[in-house]
Short mmCIF file of C-alpha atoms in Angstrom, two decimals:
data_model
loop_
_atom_site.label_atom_id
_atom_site.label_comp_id
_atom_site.label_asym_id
_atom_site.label_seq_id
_atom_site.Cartn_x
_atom_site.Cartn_y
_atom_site.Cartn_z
CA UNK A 2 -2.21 -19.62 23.96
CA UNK A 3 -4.35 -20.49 27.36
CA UNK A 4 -1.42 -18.73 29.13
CA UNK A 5 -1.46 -15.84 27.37
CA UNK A 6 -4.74 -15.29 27.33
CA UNK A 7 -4.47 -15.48 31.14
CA UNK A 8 -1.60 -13.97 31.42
CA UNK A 9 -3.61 -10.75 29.55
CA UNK A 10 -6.52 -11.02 31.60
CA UNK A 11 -4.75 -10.56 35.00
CA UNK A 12 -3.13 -7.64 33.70
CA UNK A 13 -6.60 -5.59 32.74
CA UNK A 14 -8.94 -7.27 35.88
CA UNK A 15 -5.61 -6.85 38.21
CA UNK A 16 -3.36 -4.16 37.41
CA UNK A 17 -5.57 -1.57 35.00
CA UNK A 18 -8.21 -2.69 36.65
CA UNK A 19 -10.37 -2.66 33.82
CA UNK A 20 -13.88 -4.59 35.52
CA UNK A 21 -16.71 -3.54 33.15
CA UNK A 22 -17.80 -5.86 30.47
CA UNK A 23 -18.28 -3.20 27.64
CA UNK A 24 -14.43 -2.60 28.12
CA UNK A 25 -13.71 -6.19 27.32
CA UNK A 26 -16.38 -6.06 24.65
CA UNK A 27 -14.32 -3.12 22.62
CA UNK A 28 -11.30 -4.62 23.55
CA UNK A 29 -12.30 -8.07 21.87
CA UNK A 30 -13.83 -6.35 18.96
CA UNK A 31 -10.41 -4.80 18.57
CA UNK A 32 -8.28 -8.14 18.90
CA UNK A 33 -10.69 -9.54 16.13
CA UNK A 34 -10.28 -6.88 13.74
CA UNK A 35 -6.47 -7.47 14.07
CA UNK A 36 -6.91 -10.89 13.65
CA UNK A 37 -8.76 -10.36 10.46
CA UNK A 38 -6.54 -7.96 9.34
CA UNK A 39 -3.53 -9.99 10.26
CA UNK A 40 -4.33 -13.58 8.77
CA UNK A 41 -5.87 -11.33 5.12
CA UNK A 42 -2.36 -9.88 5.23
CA UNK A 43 -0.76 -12.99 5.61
CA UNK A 44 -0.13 -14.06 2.15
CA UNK A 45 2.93 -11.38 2.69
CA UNK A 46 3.85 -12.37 6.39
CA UNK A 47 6.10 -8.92 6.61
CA UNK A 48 3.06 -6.91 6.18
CA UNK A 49 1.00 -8.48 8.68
CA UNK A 50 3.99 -8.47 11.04
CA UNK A 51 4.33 -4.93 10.19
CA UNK A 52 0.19 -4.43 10.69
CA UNK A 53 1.13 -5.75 14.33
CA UNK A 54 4.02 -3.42 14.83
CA UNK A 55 2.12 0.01 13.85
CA UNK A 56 -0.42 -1.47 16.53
CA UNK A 57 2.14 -1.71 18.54
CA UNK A 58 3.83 1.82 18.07
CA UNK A 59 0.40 3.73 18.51
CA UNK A 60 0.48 2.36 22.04
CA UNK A 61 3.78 4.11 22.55
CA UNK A 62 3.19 7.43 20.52
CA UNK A 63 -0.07 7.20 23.43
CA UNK A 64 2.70 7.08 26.43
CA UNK A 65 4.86 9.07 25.14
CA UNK A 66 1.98 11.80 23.85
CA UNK A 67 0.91 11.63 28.12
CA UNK A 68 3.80 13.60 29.43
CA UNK A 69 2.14 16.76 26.48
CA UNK A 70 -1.54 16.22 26.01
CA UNK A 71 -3.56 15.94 29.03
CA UNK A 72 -7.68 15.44 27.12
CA UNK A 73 -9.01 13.78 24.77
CA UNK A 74 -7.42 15.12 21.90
CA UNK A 75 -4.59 12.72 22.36
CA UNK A 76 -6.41 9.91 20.29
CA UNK A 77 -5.81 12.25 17.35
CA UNK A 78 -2.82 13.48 17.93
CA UNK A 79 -1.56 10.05 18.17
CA UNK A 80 -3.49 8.76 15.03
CA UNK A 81 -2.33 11.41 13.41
CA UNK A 82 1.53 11.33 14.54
CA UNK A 83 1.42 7.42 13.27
CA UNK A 84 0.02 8.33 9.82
CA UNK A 85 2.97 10.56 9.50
CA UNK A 86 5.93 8.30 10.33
CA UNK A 87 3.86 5.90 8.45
CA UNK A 88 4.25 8.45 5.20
CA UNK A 89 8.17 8.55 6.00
CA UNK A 90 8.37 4.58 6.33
CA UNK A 91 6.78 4.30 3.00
CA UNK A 92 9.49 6.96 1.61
CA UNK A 93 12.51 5.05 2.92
CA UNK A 94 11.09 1.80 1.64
CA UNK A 95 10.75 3.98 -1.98
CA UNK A 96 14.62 4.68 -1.43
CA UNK A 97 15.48 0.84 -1.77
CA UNK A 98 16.16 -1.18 -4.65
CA UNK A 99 13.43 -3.69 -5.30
CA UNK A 100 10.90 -1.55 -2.88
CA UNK A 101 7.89 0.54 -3.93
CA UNK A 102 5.66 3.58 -2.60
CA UNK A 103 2.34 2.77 -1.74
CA UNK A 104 -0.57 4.47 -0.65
CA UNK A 105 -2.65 1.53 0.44
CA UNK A 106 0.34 0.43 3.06
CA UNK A 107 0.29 4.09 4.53
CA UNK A 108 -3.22 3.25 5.03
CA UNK A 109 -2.98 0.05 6.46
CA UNK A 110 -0.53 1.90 8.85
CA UNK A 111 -3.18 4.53 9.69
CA UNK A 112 -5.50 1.85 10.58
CA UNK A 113 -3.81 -0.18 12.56
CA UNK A 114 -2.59 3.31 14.60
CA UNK A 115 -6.31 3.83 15.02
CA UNK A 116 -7.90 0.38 16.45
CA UNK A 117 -5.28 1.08 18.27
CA UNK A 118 -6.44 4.31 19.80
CA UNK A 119 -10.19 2.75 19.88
CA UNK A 120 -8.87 0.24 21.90
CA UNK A 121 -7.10 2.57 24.12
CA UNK A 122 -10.01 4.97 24.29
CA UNK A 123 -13.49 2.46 24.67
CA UNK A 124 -11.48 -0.50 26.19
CA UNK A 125 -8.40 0.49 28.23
CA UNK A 126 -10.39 4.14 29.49
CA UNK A 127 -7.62 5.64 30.98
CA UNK A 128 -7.81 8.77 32.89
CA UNK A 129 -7.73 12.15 31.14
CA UNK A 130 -7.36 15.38 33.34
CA UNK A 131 -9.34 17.32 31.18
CA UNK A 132 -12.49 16.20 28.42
CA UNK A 133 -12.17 20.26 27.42
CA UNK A 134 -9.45 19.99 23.92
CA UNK A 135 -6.49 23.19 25.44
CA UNK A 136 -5.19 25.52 22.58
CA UNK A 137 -1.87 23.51 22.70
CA UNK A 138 -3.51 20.63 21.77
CA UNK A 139 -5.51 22.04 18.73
CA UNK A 140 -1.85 23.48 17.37
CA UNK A 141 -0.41 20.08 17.64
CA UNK A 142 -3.20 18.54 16.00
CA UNK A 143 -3.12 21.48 13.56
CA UNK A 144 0.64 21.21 12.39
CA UNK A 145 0.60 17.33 12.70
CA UNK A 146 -2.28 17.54 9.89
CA UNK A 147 -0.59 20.11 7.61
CA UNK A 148 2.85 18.18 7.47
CA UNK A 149 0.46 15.12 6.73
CA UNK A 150 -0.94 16.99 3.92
CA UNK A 151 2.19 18.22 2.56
CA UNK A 152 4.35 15.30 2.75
CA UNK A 153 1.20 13.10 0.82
CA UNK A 154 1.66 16.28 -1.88
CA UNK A 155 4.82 15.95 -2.39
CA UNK A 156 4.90 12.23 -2.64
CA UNK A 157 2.17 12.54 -5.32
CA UNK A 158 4.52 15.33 -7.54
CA UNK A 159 7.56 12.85 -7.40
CA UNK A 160 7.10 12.24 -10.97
CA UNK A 161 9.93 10.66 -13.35
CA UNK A 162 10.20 14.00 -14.61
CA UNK A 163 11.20 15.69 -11.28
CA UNK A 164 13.13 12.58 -10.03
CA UNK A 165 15.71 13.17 -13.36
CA UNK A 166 15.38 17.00 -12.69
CA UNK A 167 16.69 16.80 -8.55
CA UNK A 168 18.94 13.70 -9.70
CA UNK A 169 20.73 16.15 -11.97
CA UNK A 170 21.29 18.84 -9.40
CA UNK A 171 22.52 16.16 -6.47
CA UNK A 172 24.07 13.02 -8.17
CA UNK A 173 24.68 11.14 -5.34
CA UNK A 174 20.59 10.41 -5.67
CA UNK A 175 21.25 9.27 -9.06
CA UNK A 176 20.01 5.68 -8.01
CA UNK A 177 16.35 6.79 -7.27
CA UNK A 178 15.61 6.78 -11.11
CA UNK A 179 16.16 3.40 -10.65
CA UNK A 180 12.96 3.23 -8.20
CA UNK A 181 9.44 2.36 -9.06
CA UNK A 182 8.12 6.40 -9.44
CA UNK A 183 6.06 6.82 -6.77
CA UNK A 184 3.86 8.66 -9.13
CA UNK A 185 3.18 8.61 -13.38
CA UNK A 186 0.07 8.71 -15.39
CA UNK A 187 -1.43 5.49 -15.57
CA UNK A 188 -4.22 4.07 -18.00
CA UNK A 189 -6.87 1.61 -16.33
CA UNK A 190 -8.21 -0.62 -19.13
CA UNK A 191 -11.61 -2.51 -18.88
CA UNK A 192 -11.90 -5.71 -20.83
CA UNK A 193 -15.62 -7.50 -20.20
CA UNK A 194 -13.46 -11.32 -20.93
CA UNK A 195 -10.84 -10.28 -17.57
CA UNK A 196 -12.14 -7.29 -15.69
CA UNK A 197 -9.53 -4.56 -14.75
CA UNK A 198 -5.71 -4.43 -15.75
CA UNK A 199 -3.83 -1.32 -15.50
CA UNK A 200 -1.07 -0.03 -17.84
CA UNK A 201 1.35 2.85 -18.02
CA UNK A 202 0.26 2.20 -22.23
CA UNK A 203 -2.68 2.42 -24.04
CA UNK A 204 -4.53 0.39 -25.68
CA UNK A 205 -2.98 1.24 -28.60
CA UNK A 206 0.21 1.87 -27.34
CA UNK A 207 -0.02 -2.10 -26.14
CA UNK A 208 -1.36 -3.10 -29.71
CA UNK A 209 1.80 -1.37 -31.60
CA UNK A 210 4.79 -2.10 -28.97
CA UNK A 211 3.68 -6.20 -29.22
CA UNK A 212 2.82 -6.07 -33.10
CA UNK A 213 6.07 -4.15 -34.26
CA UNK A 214 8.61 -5.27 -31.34
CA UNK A 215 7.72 -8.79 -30.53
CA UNK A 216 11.10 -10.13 -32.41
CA UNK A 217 13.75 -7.62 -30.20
CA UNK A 218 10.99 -8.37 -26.60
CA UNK A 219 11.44 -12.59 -27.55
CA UNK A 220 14.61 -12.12 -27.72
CA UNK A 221 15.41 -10.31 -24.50
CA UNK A 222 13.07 -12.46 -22.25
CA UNK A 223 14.99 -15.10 -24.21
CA UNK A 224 17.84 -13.83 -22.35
CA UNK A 225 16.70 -13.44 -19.66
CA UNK A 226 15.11 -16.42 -18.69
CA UNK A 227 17.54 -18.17 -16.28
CA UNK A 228 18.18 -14.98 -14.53
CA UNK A 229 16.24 -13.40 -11.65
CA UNK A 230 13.47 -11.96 -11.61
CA UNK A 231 14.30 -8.88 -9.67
CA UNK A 232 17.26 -8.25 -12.16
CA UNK A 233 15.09 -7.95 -14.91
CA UNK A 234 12.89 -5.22 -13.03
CA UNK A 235 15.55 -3.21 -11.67
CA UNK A 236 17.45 -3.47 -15.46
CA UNK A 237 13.84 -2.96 -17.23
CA UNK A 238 12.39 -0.15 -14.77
CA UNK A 239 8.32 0.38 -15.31
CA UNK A 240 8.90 3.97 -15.97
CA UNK A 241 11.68 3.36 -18.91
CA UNK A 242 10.37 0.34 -20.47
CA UNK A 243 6.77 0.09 -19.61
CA UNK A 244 5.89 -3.29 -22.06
CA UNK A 245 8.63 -5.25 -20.57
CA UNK A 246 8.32 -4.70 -17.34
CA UNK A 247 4.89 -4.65 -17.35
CA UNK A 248 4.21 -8.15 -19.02
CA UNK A 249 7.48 -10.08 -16.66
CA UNK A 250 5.11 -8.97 -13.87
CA UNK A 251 2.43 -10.83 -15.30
CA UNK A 252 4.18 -13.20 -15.91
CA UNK A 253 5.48 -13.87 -12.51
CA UNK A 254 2.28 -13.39 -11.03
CA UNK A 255 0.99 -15.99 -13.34
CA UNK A 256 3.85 -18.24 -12.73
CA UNK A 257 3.69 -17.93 -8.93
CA UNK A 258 0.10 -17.87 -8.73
CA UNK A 259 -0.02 -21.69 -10.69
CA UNK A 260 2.43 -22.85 -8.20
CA UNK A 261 0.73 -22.15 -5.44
CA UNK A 262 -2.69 -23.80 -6.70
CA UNK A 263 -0.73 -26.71 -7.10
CA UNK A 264 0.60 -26.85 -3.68
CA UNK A 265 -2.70 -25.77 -1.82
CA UNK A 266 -3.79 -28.04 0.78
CA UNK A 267 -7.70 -27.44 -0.43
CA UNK A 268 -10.14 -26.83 -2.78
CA UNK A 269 -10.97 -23.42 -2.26
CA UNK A 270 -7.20 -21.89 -2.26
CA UNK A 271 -6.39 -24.03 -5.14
CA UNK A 272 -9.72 -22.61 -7.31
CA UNK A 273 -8.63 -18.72 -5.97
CA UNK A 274 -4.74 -19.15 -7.12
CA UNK A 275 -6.04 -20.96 -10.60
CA UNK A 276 -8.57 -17.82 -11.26
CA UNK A 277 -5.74 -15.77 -10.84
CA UNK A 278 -3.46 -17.48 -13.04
CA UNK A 279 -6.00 -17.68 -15.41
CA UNK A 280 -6.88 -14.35 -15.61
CA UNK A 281 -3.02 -13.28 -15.75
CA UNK A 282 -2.26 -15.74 -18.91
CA UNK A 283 -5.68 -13.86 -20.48
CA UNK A 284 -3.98 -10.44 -20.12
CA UNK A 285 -0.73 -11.46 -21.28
CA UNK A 286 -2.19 -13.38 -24.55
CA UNK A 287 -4.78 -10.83 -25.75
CA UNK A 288 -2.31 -7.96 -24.66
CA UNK A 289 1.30 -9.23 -24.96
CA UNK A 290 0.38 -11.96 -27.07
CA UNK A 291 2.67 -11.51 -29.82
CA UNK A 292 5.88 -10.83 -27.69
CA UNK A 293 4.31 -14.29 -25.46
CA UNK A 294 4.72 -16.19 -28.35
CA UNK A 295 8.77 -15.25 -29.34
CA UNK A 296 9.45 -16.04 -25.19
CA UNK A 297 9.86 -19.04 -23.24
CA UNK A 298 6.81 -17.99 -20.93
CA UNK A 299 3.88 -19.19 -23.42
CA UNK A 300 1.99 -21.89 -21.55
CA UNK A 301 0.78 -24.81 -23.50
CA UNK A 302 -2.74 -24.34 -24.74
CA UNK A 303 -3.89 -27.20 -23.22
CA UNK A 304 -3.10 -25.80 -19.42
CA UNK A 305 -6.20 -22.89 -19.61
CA UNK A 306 -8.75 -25.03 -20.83
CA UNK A 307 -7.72 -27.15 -18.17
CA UNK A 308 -8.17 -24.72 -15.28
CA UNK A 309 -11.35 -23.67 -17.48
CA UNK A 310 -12.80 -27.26 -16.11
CA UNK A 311 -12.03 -26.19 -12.93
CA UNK A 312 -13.16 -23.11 -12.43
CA UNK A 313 -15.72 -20.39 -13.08
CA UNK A 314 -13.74 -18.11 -15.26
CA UNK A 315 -16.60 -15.14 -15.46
CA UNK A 316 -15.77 -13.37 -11.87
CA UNK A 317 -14.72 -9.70 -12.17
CA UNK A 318 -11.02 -9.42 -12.14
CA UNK A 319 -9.01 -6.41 -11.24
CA UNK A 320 -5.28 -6.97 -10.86
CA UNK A 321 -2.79 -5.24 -9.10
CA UNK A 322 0.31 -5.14 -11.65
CA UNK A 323 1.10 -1.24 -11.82
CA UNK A 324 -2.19 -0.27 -9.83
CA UNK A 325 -3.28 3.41 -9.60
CA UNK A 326 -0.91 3.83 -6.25
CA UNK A 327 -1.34 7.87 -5.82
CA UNK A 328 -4.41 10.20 -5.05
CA UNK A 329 -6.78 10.44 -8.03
CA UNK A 330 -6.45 14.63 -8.11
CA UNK A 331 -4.68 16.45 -10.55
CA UNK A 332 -1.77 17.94 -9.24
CA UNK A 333 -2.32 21.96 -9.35
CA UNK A 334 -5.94 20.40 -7.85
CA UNK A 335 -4.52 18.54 -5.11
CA UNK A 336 -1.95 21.58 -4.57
CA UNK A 337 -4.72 24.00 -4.16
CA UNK A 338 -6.75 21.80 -1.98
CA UNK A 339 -3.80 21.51 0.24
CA UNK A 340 -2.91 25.52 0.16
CA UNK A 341 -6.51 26.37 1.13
CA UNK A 342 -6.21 24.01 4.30
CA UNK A 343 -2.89 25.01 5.56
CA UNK A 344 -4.00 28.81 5.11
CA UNK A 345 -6.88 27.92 7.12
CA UNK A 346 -4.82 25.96 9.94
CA UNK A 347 -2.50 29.27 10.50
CA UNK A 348 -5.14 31.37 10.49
CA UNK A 349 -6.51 28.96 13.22
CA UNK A 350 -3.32 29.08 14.96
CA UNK A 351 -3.11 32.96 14.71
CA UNK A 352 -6.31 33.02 15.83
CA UNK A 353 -5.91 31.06 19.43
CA UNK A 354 -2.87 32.85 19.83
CA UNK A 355 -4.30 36.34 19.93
CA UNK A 356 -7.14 35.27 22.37
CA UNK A 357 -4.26 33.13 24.75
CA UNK A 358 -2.87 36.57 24.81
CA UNK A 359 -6.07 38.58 25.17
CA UNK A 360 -6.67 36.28 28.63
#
């Protein structure tokens, strides 16, 4: 670690010759909000890694962006560039069984692109030819935005519905109705005794699928209970059979979450994992209960008023099973929105054309 550091400071006193102290100051800011970043990511190691490598990448979209860009405009252009592969990233990962759209890891990806370019821009300094932003560079900026904003459009109408409809027209795609949509109407429930849980059901849509198919739901978890768990989500999708998938991820986030407060090395990770289980088991019994009680998942009753003893059970919970993933706009709203900008960008464009070609 000593040698890296070391290593790292020759290169910026030496060879960028970086010798001012607010430089360093930016540039350690910077390294701690990675580090922060990095180690709150960590309970998923391949997105922290992958926090890193977006870091990583903006420094090469900024070398490569050099040799076309030449003021300060660049910082944007790279930002923005970043944000847009990571919108593509997050639509491969869609594409492949057991993976997922989400929003929040396209903005973890934008983030990381920026400190990136902060760190370039207040600690690194390097020369610009020009401060004064060139017509070139507003178009780039311009068209890198407008693909931004119709790429995130078009993410938020891929809807079940239109999945089935392009599925049916190219069958070799047939497998993406397999995927988790990367859209669909969901229902965010309040409950004072948990906090937040969010459902593609209603309430009462919860209420009647647990009261009147508890029996045929036992039965399959039943089944199901040796095999893996990412079986049963790819064979139960969320979009076709909302209860059960819905309540094994619960489950499993129960499950996993108990495990690991048994395992934790102290006090404070053990009390976080047990809230969480805790919670969990409190959705699933007041919500699934009925279904809970025909599968092999029902815990004992003794195990929550044991973690009761341990913990302070009246925190605000919100969690994460089927989160609100997409932008909260309707979609002819969001479409509009988008329409008016991109109108607005080519009249820019038309605009700094006719006066390159009135000089």
């Amino acid at each position: 670690m000593t040698g890296a550091f070391l290593s790292c400071l020759y290169f910026l006193w030496f060879r960028l010759k970086i010798r001012a102290l607010p430089n360093y100051l930016w540039l350690a800011a910077i390294a701690i909000a990675y580090i922060f970043f990095t180690l709150k990511l960590w309970e998923r190691p391949e997105e922290a890694i992958h926090f890193l490598e977006y870091g990583l990448l903006g420094f090469l979209l900024f070398k490569a962006f050099q040799h076309h860009i030449h003021d300060k405009s660049i910082y944007l252009a790279v930002f923005l560039l970043g944000t847009m592969i990571g919108i593509f990233d997050e639509i491969l990962q869609w594409m492949i069984p057991l993976r997922y759209w989400d929003l929040r890891d396209v903005g973890l990806d934008a983030l990381s692109i920026g400190l990136l370019q902060v760190a370039v821009w207040k600690g690194l300094k390097p020369e610009i030819p020009s401060t004064r932003v060139k017509p070139k560079s507003v178009k780039i900026i311009s068209w890198l935005f407008a693909a931004i904003l119709v790429l995130l459009g078009l993410c938020t109408s891929n809807t079940p519905p239109r999945v089935r409809s392009y599925t049916n027209l190219f069958p070799f795609l047939s497998f993406l109705e397999k995927q988790e949509p990367m859209n669909e109407l969901k229902f965010k429930h309040k409950d004072p005794e948990i906090g937040v849980f969010f459902s593609r059901l209603s309430f009462e849509d919860l209420t009647r699928t647990d009261t009147h198919r508890a029996e045929e739901y036992g039965a399959i978890f039943k089944e199901w209970s040796a095999k893996k768990y990412g079986d049963f989500l790819v064979h139960f999708p969320g979009y076709a059979r909302p209860f059960l998938h819905e309540m094994r991820v619960h489950i499993f986030r129960r499950d996993r979450r108990f495990s690991l407060a048994k395992k934790a090395d102290n006090q404070k990770d053990r009390e976080e994992n047990l809230f969480i289980a805790y919670k969990e088991n409190l959705i699933l019994e007041k919500y699934f209960g009925k279904t809970l009680l025909k599968s092999p998942h029902k815990w004992q009753n003794t195990r929550p008023k044991q973690i009761e003893v341990e913990i302070d059970t009246t925190p605000f919970y919100r969690s994460p099973v089927s989160a609100v993933k997409h932008i909260p706009l309707e979609e002819k709203t969001l479409w509009g929105v988008i329409l008016m900008i991109v109108i607005a960008l080519v009249y820019l464009n038309i605009q700094i054309s006719r006066q390159q070609k009135n000089t």
